[in-house]
Short mmCIF file of C-alpha atoms in Angstrom, two decimals:
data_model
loop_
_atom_site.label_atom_id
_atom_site.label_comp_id
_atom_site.label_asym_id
_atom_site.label_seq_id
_atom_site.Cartn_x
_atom_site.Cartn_y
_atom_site.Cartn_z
CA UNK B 112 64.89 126.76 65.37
CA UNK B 113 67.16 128.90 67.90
CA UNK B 114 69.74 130.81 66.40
CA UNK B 115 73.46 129.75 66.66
CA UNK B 116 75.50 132.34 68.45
CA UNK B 117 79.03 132.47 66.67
CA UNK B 118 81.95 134.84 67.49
CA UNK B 119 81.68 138.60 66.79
CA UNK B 120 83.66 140.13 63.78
CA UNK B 121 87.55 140.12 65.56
CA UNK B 122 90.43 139.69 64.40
CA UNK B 123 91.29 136.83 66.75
CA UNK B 124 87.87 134.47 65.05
CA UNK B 125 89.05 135.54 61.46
CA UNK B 126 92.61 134.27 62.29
CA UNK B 127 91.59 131.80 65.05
CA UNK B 128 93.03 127.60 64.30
CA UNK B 129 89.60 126.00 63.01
CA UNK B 130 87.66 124.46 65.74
CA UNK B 131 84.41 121.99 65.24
CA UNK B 132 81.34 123.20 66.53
CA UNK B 133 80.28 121.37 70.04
CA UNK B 134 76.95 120.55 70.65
CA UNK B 135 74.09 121.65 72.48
CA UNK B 136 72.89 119.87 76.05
CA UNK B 137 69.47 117.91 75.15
CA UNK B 138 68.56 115.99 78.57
CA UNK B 139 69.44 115.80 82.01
CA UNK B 140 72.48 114.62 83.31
CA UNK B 141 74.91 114.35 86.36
CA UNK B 142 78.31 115.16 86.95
CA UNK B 143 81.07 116.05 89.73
CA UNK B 144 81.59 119.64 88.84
CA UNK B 145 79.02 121.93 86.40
CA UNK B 146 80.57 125.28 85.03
CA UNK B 147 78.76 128.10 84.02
CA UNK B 148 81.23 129.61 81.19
CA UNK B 149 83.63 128.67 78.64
CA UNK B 150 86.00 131.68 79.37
CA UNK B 151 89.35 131.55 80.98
CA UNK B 152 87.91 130.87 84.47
CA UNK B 153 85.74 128.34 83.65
CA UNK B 154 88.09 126.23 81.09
CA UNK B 155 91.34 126.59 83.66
CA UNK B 156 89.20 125.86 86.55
CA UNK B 157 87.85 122.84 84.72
CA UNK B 158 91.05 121.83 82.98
CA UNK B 159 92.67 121.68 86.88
CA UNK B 160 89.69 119.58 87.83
CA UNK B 161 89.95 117.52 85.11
CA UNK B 162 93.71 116.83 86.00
CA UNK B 163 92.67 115.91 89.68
CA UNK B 164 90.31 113.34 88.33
CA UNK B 165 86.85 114.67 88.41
CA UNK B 166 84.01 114.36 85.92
CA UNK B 167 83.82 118.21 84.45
CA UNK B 168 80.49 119.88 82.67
CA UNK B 169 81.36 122.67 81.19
CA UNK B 170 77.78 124.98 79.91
CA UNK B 171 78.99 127.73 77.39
CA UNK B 172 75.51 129.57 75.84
CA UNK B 173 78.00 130.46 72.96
CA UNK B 174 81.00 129.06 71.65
CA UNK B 175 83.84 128.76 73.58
CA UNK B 176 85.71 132.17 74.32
CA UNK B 177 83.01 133.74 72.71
CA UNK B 178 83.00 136.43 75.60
CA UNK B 179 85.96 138.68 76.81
CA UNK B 180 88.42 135.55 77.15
CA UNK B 181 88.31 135.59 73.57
CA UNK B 182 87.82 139.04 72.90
CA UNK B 183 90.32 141.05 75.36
CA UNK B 184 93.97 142.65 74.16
CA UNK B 185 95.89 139.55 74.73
CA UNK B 186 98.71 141.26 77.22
CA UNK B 187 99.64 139.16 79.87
CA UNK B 188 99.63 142.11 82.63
CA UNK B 189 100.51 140.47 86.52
CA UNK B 190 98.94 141.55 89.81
CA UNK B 191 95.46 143.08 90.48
CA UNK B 192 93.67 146.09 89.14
CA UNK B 193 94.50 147.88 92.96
CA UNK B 194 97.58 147.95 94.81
CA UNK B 195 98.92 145.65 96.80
CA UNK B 196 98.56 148.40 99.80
CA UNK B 197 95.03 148.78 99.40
CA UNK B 198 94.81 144.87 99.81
CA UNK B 199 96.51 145.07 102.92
CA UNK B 200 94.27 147.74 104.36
CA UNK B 201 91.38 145.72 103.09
CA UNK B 202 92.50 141.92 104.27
CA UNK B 203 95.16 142.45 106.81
CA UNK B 204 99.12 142.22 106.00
CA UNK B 205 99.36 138.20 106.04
CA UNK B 206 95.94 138.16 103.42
CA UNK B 207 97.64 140.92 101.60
CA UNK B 208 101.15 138.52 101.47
CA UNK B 209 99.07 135.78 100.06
CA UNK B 210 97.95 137.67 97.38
CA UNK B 211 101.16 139.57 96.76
CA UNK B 212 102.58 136.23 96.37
CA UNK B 213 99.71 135.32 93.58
CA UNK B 214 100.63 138.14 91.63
CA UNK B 215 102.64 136.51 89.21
CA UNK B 216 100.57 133.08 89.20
CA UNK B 217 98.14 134.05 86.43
CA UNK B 218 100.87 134.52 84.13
CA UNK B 219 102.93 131.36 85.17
CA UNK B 220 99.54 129.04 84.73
CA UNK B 221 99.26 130.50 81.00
CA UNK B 222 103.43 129.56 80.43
CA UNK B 223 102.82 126.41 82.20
CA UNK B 224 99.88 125.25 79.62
CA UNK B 225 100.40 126.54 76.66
CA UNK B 226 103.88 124.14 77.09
CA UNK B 227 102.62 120.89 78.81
CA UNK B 228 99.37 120.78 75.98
CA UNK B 229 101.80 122.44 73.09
CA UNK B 230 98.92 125.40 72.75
CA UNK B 231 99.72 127.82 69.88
CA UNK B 232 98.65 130.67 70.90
CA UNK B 233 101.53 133.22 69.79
CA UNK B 234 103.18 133.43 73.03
CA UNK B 235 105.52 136.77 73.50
CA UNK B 236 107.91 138.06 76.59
CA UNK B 237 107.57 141.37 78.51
CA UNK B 238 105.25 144.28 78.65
CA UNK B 239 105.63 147.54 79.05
CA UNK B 240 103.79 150.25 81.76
CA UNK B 241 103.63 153.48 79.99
CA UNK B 242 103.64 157.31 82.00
CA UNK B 243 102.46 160.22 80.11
CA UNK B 244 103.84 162.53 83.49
CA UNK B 245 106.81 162.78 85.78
CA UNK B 246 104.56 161.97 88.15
CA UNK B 247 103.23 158.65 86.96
CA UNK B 248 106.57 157.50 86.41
CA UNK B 249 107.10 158.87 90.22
CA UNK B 250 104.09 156.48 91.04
CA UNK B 251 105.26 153.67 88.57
CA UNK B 252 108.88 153.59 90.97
CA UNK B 253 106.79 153.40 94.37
CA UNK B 254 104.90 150.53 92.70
CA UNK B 255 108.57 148.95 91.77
CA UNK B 256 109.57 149.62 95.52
CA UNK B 257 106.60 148.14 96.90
CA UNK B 258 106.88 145.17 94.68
CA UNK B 259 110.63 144.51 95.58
CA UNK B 260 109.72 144.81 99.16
CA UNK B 261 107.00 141.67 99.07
CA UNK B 262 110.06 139.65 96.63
CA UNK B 263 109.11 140.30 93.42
CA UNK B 264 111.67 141.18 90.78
CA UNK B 265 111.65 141.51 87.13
CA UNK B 266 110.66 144.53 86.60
CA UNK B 267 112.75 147.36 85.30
CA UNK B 268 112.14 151.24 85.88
CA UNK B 269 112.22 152.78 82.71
CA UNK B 270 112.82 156.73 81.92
CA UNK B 271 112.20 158.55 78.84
CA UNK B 272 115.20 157.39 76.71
CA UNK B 273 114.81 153.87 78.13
CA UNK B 274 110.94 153.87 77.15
CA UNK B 275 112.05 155.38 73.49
CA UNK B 276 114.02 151.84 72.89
CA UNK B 277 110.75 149.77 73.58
CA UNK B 278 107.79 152.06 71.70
CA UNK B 279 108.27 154.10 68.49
CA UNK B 280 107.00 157.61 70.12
CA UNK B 281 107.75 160.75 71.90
CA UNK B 282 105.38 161.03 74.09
CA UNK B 283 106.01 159.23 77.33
CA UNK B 284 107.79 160.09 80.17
CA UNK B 285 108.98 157.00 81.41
CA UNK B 286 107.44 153.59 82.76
CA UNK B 287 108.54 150.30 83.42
CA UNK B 288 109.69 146.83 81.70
CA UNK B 289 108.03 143.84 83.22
CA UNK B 290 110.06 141.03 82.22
CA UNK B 291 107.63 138.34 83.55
CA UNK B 292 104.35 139.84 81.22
CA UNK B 293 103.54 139.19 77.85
CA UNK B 294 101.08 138.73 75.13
CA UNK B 295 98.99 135.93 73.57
CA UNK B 296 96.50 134.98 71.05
CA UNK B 297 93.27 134.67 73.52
CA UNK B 298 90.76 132.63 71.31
CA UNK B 299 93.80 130.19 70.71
CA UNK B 300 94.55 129.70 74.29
CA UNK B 301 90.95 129.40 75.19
CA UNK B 302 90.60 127.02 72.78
CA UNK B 303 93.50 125.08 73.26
CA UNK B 304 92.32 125.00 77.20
CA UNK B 305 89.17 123.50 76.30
CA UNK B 306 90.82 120.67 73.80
CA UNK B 307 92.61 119.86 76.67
CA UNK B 308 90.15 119.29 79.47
CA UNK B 309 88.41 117.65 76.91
CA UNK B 310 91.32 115.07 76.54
CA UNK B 311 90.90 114.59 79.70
CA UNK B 312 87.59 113.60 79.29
CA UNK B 313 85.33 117.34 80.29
CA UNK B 314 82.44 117.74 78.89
CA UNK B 315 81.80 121.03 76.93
CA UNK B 316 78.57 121.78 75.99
CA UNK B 317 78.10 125.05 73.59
CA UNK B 318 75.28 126.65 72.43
CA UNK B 319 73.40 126.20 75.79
CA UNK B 320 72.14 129.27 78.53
CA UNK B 321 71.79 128.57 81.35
CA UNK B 322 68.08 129.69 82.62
CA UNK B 323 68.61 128.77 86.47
CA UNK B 324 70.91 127.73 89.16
CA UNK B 325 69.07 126.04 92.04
CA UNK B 326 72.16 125.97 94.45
CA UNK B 327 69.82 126.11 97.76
CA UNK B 328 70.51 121.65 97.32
CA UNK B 329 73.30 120.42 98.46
CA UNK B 330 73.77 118.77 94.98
CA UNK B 331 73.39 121.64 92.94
CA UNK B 332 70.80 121.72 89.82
CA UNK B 333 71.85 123.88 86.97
CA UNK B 334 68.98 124.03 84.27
CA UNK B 335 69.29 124.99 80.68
CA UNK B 336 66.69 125.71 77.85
CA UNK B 337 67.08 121.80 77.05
CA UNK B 338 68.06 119.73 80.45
CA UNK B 339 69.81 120.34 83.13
CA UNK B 340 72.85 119.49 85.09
CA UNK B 341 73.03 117.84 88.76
CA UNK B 342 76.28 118.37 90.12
CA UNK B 343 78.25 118.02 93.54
CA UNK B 344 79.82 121.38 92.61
CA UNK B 345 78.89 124.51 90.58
CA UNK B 346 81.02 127.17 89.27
CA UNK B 347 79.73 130.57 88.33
CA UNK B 348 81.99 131.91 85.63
CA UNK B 349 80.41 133.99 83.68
CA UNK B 350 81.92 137.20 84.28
CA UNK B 351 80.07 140.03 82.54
CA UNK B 352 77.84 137.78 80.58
CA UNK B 353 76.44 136.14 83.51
CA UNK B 354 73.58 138.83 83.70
CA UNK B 355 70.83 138.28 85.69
CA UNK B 356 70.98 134.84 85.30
CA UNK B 357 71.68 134.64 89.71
CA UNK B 358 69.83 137.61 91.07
CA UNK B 359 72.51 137.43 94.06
CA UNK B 360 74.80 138.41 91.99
CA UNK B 361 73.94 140.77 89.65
CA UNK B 362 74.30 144.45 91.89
CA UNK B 363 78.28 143.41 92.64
CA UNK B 364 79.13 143.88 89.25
CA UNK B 365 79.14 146.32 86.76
CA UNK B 366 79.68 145.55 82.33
CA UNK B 367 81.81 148.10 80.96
CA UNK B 368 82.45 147.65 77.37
CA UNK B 369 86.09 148.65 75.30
CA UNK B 370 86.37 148.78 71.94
CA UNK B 371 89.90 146.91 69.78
CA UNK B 372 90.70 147.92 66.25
CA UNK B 373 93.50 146.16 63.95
CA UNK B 374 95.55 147.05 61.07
CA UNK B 375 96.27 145.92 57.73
CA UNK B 376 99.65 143.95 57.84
CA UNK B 377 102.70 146.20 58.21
CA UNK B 378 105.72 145.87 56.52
CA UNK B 379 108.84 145.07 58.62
CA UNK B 380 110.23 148.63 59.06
CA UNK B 381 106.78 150.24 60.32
CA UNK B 382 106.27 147.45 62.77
CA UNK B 383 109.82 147.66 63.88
CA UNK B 384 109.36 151.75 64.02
CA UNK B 385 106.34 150.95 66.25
CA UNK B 386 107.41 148.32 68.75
CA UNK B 387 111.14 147.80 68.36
CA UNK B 388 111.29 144.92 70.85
CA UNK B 389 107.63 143.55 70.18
CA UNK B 390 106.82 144.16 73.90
CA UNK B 391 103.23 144.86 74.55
CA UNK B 392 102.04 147.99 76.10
CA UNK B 393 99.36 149.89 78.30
CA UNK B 394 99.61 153.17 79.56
CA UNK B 395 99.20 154.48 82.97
CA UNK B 396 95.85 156.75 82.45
CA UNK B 397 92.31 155.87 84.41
CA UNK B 398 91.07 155.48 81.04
CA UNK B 399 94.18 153.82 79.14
CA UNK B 400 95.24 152.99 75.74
CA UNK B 401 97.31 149.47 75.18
CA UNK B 402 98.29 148.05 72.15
CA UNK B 403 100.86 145.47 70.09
CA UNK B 404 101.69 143.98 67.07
CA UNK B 405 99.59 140.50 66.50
CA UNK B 406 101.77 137.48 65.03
CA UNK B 407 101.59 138.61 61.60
CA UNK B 408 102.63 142.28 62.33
CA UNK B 409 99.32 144.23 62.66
CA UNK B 410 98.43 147.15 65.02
CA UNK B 411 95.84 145.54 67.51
CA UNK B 412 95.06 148.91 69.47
CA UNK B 413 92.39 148.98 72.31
CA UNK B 414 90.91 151.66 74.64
CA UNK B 415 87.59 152.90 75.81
CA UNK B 416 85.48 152.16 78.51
CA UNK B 417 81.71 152.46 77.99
CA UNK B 418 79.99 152.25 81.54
CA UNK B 419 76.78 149.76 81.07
CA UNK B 420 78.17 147.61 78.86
CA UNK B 421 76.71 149.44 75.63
CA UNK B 422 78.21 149.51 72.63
CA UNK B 423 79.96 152.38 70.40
CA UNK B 424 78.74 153.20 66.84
CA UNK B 425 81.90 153.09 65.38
CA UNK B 426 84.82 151.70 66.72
CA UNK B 427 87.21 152.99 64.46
CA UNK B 428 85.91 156.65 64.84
CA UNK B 429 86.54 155.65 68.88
CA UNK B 430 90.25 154.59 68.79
CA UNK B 431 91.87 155.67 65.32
CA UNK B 432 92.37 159.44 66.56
CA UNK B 433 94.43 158.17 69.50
CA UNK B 434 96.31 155.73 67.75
CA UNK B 435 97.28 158.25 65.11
CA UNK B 436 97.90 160.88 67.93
CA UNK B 437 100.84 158.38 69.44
CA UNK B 438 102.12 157.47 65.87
CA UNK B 439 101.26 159.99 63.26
CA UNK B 440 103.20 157.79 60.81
CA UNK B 441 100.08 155.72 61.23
CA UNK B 442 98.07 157.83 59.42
CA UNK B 443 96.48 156.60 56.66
CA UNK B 444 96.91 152.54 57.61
CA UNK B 445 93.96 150.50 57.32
CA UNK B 446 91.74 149.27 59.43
CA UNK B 447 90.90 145.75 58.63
CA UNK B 448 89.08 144.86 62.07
CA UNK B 449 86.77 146.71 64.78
CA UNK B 450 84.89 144.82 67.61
CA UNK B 451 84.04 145.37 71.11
CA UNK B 452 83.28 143.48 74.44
CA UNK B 453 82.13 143.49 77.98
CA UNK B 454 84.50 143.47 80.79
CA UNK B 455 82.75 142.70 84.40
CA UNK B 456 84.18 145.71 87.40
CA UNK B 457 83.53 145.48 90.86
CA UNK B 458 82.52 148.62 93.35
CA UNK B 459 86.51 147.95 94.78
CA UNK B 460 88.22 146.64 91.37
CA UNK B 461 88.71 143.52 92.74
CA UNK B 462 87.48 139.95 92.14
CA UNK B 463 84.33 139.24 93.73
CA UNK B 464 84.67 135.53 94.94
CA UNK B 465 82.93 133.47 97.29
CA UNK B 466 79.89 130.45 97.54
CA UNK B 467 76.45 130.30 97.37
CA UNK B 468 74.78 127.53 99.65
CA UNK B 469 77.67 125.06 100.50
CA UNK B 470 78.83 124.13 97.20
CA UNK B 471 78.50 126.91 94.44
CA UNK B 472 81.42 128.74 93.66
CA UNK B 473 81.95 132.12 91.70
CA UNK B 474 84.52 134.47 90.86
CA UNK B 475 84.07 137.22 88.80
CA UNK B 476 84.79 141.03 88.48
CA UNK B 477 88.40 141.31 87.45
CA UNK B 478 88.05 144.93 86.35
CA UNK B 479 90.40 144.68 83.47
CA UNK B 480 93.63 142.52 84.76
CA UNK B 481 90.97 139.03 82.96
CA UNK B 482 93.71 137.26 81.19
CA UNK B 483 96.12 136.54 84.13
CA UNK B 484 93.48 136.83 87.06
CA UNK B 485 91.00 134.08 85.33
CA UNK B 486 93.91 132.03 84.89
CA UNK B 487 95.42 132.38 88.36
CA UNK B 488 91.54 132.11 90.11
CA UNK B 489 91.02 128.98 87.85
CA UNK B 490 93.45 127.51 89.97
CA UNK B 491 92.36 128.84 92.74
CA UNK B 492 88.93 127.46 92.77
CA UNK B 493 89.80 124.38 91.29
CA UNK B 494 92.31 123.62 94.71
CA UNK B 495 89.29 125.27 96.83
CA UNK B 496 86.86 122.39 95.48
CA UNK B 497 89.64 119.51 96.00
CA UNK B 498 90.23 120.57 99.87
CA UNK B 499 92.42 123.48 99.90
CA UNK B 500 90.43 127.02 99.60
CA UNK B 501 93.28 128.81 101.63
CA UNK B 502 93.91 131.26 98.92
CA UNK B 503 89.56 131.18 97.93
CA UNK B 504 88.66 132.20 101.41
CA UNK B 505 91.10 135.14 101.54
CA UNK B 506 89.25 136.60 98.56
CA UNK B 507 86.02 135.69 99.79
CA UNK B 508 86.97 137.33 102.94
CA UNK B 509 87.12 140.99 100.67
CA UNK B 510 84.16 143.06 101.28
CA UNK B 511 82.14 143.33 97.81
CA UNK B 512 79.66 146.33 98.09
CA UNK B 513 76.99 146.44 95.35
CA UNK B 514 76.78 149.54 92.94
CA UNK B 515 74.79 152.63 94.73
CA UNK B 516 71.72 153.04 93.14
CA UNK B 517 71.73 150.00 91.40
CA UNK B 518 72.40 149.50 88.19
CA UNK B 519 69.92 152.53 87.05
CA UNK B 520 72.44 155.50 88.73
CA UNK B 521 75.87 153.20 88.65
CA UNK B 522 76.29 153.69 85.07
CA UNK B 523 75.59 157.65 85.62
CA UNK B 524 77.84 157.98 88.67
CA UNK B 525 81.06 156.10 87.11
CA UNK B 526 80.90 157.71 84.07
CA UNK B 527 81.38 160.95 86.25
CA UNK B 528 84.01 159.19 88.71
CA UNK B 529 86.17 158.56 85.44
CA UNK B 530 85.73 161.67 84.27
CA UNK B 531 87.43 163.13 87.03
CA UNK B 532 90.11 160.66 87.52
CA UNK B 533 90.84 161.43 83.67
CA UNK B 534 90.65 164.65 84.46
CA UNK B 535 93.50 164.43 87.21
CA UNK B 536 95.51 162.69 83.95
CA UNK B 537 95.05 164.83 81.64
CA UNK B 538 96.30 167.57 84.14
CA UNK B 539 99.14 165.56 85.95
CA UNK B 540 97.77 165.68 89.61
#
């Protein structure tokens, strides 16, 4: 009998709102629109769907979330993991408008369901973009500037004594507020997505790989390791997890695993010592740090990036030294949780979106901005399927280079590349 795959060891399953097991596909059956993934993209993309009126399959091979969606820090960070100059150069200044104006959809899709399907997911206000050097906060206010000159406000230059007010340590050197981010329990939201598309009658089979995607046919077959799916439409979402499930696929992304401890409960004053204003944060490094305080006042504090996609011995050993080096009246706290995760990076840290054949869709590669870019590509592909891929094709239109050397010398040659951009960090250049 084939093993059930249930979620790792987190804090977010042990405190997760209980959720029945869905079953497994037996048999083959038809549909509008199969998706490959029960992660952000795939349940907002299938939730929007669902609204418009089509018939949704959704094919998780674990439980839903199980993967980064359900994994990830929970901040609600807008915009893209590159600079809205870079997009320009890339798609032009009316492609790069476009996506400037995106920026803050991710986030607004995440406000906008939680309240219309009343999801609990612990739903905070504001993050916070922290600078270890004069001369990232120097490069935080170009960023603000550059913002404010495609219309978007809401975002507040902070300098050191500003900072001080928001996170309980000396060390930074500025950053900014962003009024329009935020935090979230992510197994809750992804679970309260998927209850409802289900009320609006999806279809979420769990426990169920996919083994093959046949999208040469014009109705698309997706087969499993018990049936299969025929489908007008298919969406790829499986981000990191996909593998090498589509062999088109598989060079334009790279898994890059980071590692999340959490605390014991705090008591009110060490929890108001650490974040005064509950405000999540990330710093500004190549390699960063973020952290918060969880709905019951713990410590969730993340960092890391393992190239490859393998996995640390000991995630406490990883992060506790840097968590202790920002609050040395940490010292000492438990650790009550350690787990880690794949994200899915791209060769230009952007989304890699586009089709395969006429009618399969896939998006994947957010390089670590996954909680609002799933949400805000959800939408995206969803209104691409229904008639309007305005916003789709722009992102299609990006060029998406594979790895050099494949995944053999990719792992090799970023491991070096963010060595030397933590490197230029570490010494302020």
């Amino acid at each position: 009998m084939k093993q059930q795959i249930d979620h790792t060891g987190s804090y977010y399953a042990a405190s997760a709102h209980a959720t029945p097991a869905r079953p497994s596909l037996k048999g083959d059956v038809s549909t509008d629109v199969c998706i490959i993934g029960a992660g952000f993209t795939g349940l907002v993309t299938g939730l929007t769907l669902a609204e418009l009126g089509y018939r949704v399959v959704i094919l998780e091979a674990a439980r839903v979330g199980w993967g980064a969606s359900g994994r990830n820090g929970g901040q609600i960070i807008n915009g893209f993991s590159r600079e809205i100059d870079y997009i320009e150069h890339t798609v032009g200044r009316e492609g790069a408008k476009a996506l400037a104006d995106l920026a803050l959809e991710g986030g607004n899709v995440i406000r906008e369901l939680a309240e219309r399907y009343s999801i609990d997911c612990d739903l905070k206000h504001g993050s916070v973009l922290a600078a270890y050097t004069n001369k990232q906060v120097r490069d935080i206010a170009d960023t603000i500037d550059m913002w404010k000159q495609r219309g978007r406000d809401g975002i507040d230059l902070l300098d050191k004594n500003a900072i001080r007010d928001h996170v309980g340590t000396d060390v930074y050197a500025g950053g900014w507020l962003d009024h329009n981010g935020g935090h979230i329990h992510p197994l809750n939201l992804a679970q309260g997505e998927a209850a409802a598309a289900e009320s609006l009658d999806a279809t979420i089979y769990e426990q169920t790989r996919v083994t093959d995607v046949d999208w040469v046919r014009t109705n698309p077959v997706v087969h499993t390791e018990n049936g299969s799916v025929t489908a007008r439409y298919v969406v790829l979402a499986g981000n990191a997890y996909l593998g090498k499930t589509v062999k088109e696929l598989y060079p334009k992304i790279l898994p890059a695993s980071t590692q999340i401890i959490v605390t014991e409960t705090l008591d009110d004053a060490t929890a108001n010592a650490l974040l005064p204003t509950d405000k999540c944060v990330e710093d500004a490094n190549y390699v960063l740090d973020y952290f918060r305080l969880t709905a019951d006042k713990r410590l969730l504090f993340g960092g890391g990036t393992v190239y490859g996609g393998q996995d640390v011995a000991d995630v406490e050993k990883a992060l506790r030294p840097n968590m202790e080096k920002l609050f040395p009246f940490m010292r000492g706290i438990k650790v009550e949780y350690g787990w880690q995760g794949n994200i899915a990076l791209t060769w230009s840290r952007l989304p890699h979106v586009g089709r395969l054949g006429g009618n399969t869709y896939f998006a994947h590669g957010y390089s670590g901005h996954g909680v609002t870019s799933t949400h805000m590509m959800g939408r995206v592909l969803a209104h691409a399927i229904h008639g309007d891929a305005s916003a789709f094709d722009i992102f299609a239109g990006m060029p998406a280079r594979s790895f050099p050397g494949g995944q053999t010398l990719s792992v090799p040659l970023s491991t070096l590349g963010c060595w030397w951009y933590s490197m230029r960090d570490k010494l302020g250049i």
